[in-house]
Coordinates of C-alpha atoms in Angstrom, one line a residue:
M17 CA 0.0 0.0 0.0
S18 CA 1.4 3.4 -1.0
A19 CA 1.9 6.3 1.4
A20 CA -1.0 8.1 -0.2
E21 CA -3.3 5.2 0.4
L22 CA -2.1 4.8 3.9
S23 CA -2.9 8.5 4.5
E24 CA -6.4 8.1 3.1
D25 CA -7.0 5.0 5.2
R26 CA -6.0 6.9 8.3
I27 CA -8.3 9.8 7.4
E28 CA -11.2 7.4 6.8
R29 CA -10.6 5.6 10.2
E30 CA -10.4 9.0 12.0
T31 CA -13.6 10.2 10.4
T32 CA -15.3 6.9 11.4
R33 CA -14.0 7.2 14.9
R34 CA -15.3 10.8 15.3
A35 CA -18.7 9.9 13.8
H36 CA -19.1 7.0 16.2
R37 CA -18.1 9.2 19.1
F38 CA -20.1 12.4 18.3
G39 CA -23.0 11.0 16.2
S40 CA -24.3 13.5 13.7
W41 CA -21.5 16.0 14.3
A42 CA -19.7 14.4 11.4
S43 CA -19.9 16.4 8.2
T44 CA -21.0 14.9 4.9
A45 CA -22.7 16.0 1.7
T46 CA -26.1 15.7 3.4
R47 CA -25.0 16.7 6.9
H48 CA -24.2 20.1 8.4
S49 CA -20.7 20.8 9.7
P50 CA -20.3 21.7 13.3
W51 CA -19.6 25.3 12.3
E52 CA -22.8 25.5 10.3
D53 CA -24.7 23.9 13.2
A54 CA -23.4 26.5 15.6
L55 CA -24.4 29.4 13.4
G56 CA -27.8 27.9 12.6
V57 CA -28.5 27.2 16.3
I58 CA -27.5 30.7 17.3
A59 CA -29.6 32.3 14.6
G60 CA -32.6 30.1 15.6
V61 CA -32.2 30.9 19.3
T62 CA -32.0 34.6 18.5
L63 CA -35.2 34.6 16.4
T64 CA -37.0 32.5 19.1
A65 CA -35.9 35.0 21.8
V66 CA -37.3 37.9 19.8
G67 CA -40.6 36.1 19.4
I68 CA -40.7 35.4 23.2
S69 CA -39.9 39.1 23.9
I70 CA -42.8 40.2 21.7
L71 CA -45.3 37.9 23.4
G72 CA -44.0 38.7 26.8
S73 CA -44.2 42.5 26.3
L74 CA -48.0 42.0 25.5
G75 CA -48.6 39.7 28.5
F76 CA -49.2 36.8 26.1
L77 CA -47.7 33.3 26.2
T78 CA -47.2 30.4 23.9
G79 CA -47.2 26.6 24.2
G80 CA -44.7 24.0 25.3
M81 CA -42.1 24.6 27.9
A82 CA -42.0 28.3 27.0
G83 CA -45.7 28.4 27.8
L84 CA -45.2 26.7 31.1
A85 CA -42.4 29.1 31.9
F86 CA -44.7 32.1 31.0
V87 CA -47.5 30.8 33.3
V88 CA -45.0 30.4 36.2
H89 CA -43.5 33.8 35.5
Y90 CA -46.9 35.5 35.5
L91 CA -48.1 33.8 38.6
T92 CA -44.9 34.1 40.7
G93 CA -42.8 36.9 39.1
W94 CA -39.8 34.5 38.8
N95 CA -37.4 35.1 35.9
F96 CA -38.7 33.5 32.7
G97 CA -35.2 32.4 31.6
L98 CA -34.5 30.6 34.8
V99 CA -37.9 28.8 34.9
F100 CA -37.5 27.8 31.3
F101 CA -34.0 26.4 31.9
I102 CA -35.1 24.3 34.9
A103 CA -38.3 23.0 33.2
N104 CA -36.3 21.6 30.4
L105 CA -33.8 19.6 32.5
P106 CA -35.9 16.3 32.7
F107 CA -36.2 16.1 28.9
Y108 CA -32.5 15.6 28.4
A109 CA -32.8 12.0 29.4
L110 CA -35.2 11.5 26.4
A111 CA -32.9 13.4 24.1
I112 CA -29.7 11.5 24.9
G113 CA -31.5 8.1 25.0
R114 CA -33.6 8.6 21.8
M115 CA -32.0 11.3 19.7
G116 CA -28.3 10.8 20.3
R117 CA -25.4 12.7 21.8
A118 CA -25.1 15.4 19.1
F119 CA -28.7 16.3 19.3
T120 CA -28.6 16.5 23.1
I121 CA -25.5 18.7 23.0
K122 CA -26.9 21.1 20.5
T123 CA -30.2 21.2 22.3
A124 CA -28.6 21.8 25.7
F125 CA -26.6 24.7 24.1
A126 CA -29.7 26.1 22.5
V127 CA -31.7 26.0 25.8
A128 CA -28.9 27.5 27.8
L129 CA -28.4 30.3 25.3
L130 CA -32.2 31.0 25.0
S131 CA -32.5 31.0 28.8
V132 CA -29.7 33.7 29.0
M133 CA -31.2 35.8 26.2
T134 CA -34.7 35.8 27.6
A135 CA -33.5 36.4 31.1
F136 CA -31.8 39.7 30.0
S137 CA -34.1 40.7 27.1
P138 CA -36.3 43.0 29.2
D139 CA -33.2 45.1 29.9
V140 CA -32.0 45.4 26.2
L141 CA -35.2 44.9 24.1
R142 CA -38.4 46.9 24.9
F143 CA -41.4 47.7 22.8
A144 CA -43.2 51.1 23.3
Y145 CA -46.4 49.8 21.5
V146 CA -47.3 46.7 19.6
D147 CA -50.9 46.0 18.4
P148 CA -52.1 42.9 20.1
L149 CA -53.3 41.2 16.9
L150 CA -50.1 42.0 15.1
G151 CA -48.0 41.1 18.1
A152 CA -49.6 37.6 18.5
C153 CA -49.1 36.8 14.8
L154 CA -45.6 38.3 14.6
G155 CA -44.5 36.6 17.8
G156 CA -45.8 33.2 16.6
L157 CA -44.1 33.7 13.2
M158 CA -40.7 34.6 14.8
L159 CA -40.9 31.5 17.0
G160 CA -41.8 29.4 14.0
F161 CA -38.7 30.7 12.1
G162 CA -36.5 30.1 15.1
L163 CA -37.7 26.6 15.8
L164 CA -37.5 25.7 12.1
A165 CA -33.8 26.8 12.1
L166 CA -33.2 24.7 15.2
F167 CA -35.0 21.6 13.8
R168 CA -33.0 21.8 10.5
H169 CA -29.8 21.7 12.5
R170 CA -30.9 18.7 14.5
S171 CA -31.6 20.7 17.6
S172 CA -34.6 22.1 19.4
A173 CA -35.6 24.6 22.1
G174 CA -36.0 21.7 24.5
G175 CA -39.1 20.2 26.2
I176 CA -41.9 19.5 23.8
G177 CA -39.6 20.3 20.8
I178 CA -37.5 17.2 21.8
L179 CA -40.6 15.1 21.9
A180 CA -41.9 16.5 18.6
V181 CA -38.7 15.8 16.7
Y182 CA -38.4 12.3 18.2
L183 CA -42.0 11.5 17.2
Q184 CA -41.4 12.8 13.6
D185 CA -38.3 10.7 13.2
R186 CA -39.7 7.6 14.8
F187 CA -43.3 7.6 13.5
G188 CA -43.4 10.3 10.7
W189 CA -45.7 12.5 12.7
R190 CA -45.4 16.2 11.7
A191 CA -43.5 18.1 14.4
G192 CA -45.7 21.1 14.1
L193 CA -49.0 19.2 14.5
T194 CA -47.6 17.3 17.5
Q195 CA -46.6 20.6 19.1
L196 CA -50.0 22.1 18.3
C197 CA -51.9 19.4 20.2
V198 CA -49.6 19.8 23.3
D199 CA -49.7 23.6 23.1
L200 CA -53.5 23.7 23.2
V201 CA -53.4 21.7 26.4
V202 CA -50.8 24.0 27.9
L203 CA -52.7 27.1 26.9
V204 CA -55.8 25.9 28.8
T205 CA -53.8 26.4 32.0
A206 CA -53.1 30.0 31.0
F207 CA -56.5 31.1 32.3
A208 CA -55.1 30.9 35.8
A209 CA -52.4 33.5 34.9
V210 CA -53.8 35.9 32.3
S211 CA -57.0 37.3 31.0
P212 CA -59.3 35.4 28.5
A213 CA -58.4 38.0 25.8
A214 CA -54.7 37.4 26.4
V215 CA -55.3 33.6 26.1
A216 CA -57.2 34.1 22.8
Y217 CA -54.3 36.1 21.4
S218 CA -51.9 33.5 22.7
V219 CA -53.9 30.7 20.9
L220 CA -53.7 32.7 17.7
G221 CA -49.9 33.1 18.1
A222 CA -49.6 29.3 18.7
L223 CA -51.7 28.5 15.6
V224 CA -49.4 30.8 13.5
L225 CA -46.3 29.1 15.0
N226 CA -47.4 25.5 14.5
L227 CA -49.0 25.9 11.1
F228 CA -45.8 27.5 9.9
L229 CA -43.9 24.5 11.2
A230 CA -46.4 22.0 9.8
I231 CA -46.0 23.5 6.3
N232 CA -42.2 24.1 6.3
H233 CA -40.7 21.4 8.5
R234 CA -40.7 18.3 6.3
T235 CA -37.9 15.8 6.2
D236 CA -38.6 14.8 2.6
R237 CA -37.9 18.3 1.4
Y238 CA -34.7 18.9 3.4
L239 CA -31.9 16.4 3.3
A240 CA -29.1 18.0 5.3
V241 CA -29.3 17.4 9.0

């Protein structure tokens, strides 16, 4: 075997070793590189944080773990980012057991970054006036764009997002429709924290979010993961 062949063989073995160790961190023609994943996750988290800030400024909420964090925040005054971070901790067991190490690492990073951004967003991002109808739709749309970016980089915003991605991969269920069903249940509990009008606007925002995901997040239309 020539020196060139030996070198190629070593490279192939090293690539295989890293793929085995880090799962989907390995880069191929249909797989994002770690650098692309990092940028995609940061962009997705930023869009998600802006959507949460819009909803929070209006006293609205959304579904999933973010909705639960909103309810606790409104009822107790505890910091949204801290509540969101703690509420997501139990779901990492599902993530690492079902979705792999790479997905769990990227999701943990996304959740931590989103928790920090939302914890400090009231100090750096304020809205003087936002029409409630526009705010509900725009907040839901921003969350949809953010979650779509995370899903396409094999990550999520934690909680129900982990469950939705797992169910789509395992059974082919649309992630957006799965989240919609869970979100409606979560929003029912919102009546204890906000007014019926705020709940109605929150439901509208959740519909915009999940319909956007149901239309755009399809594995048969997007090969790179």
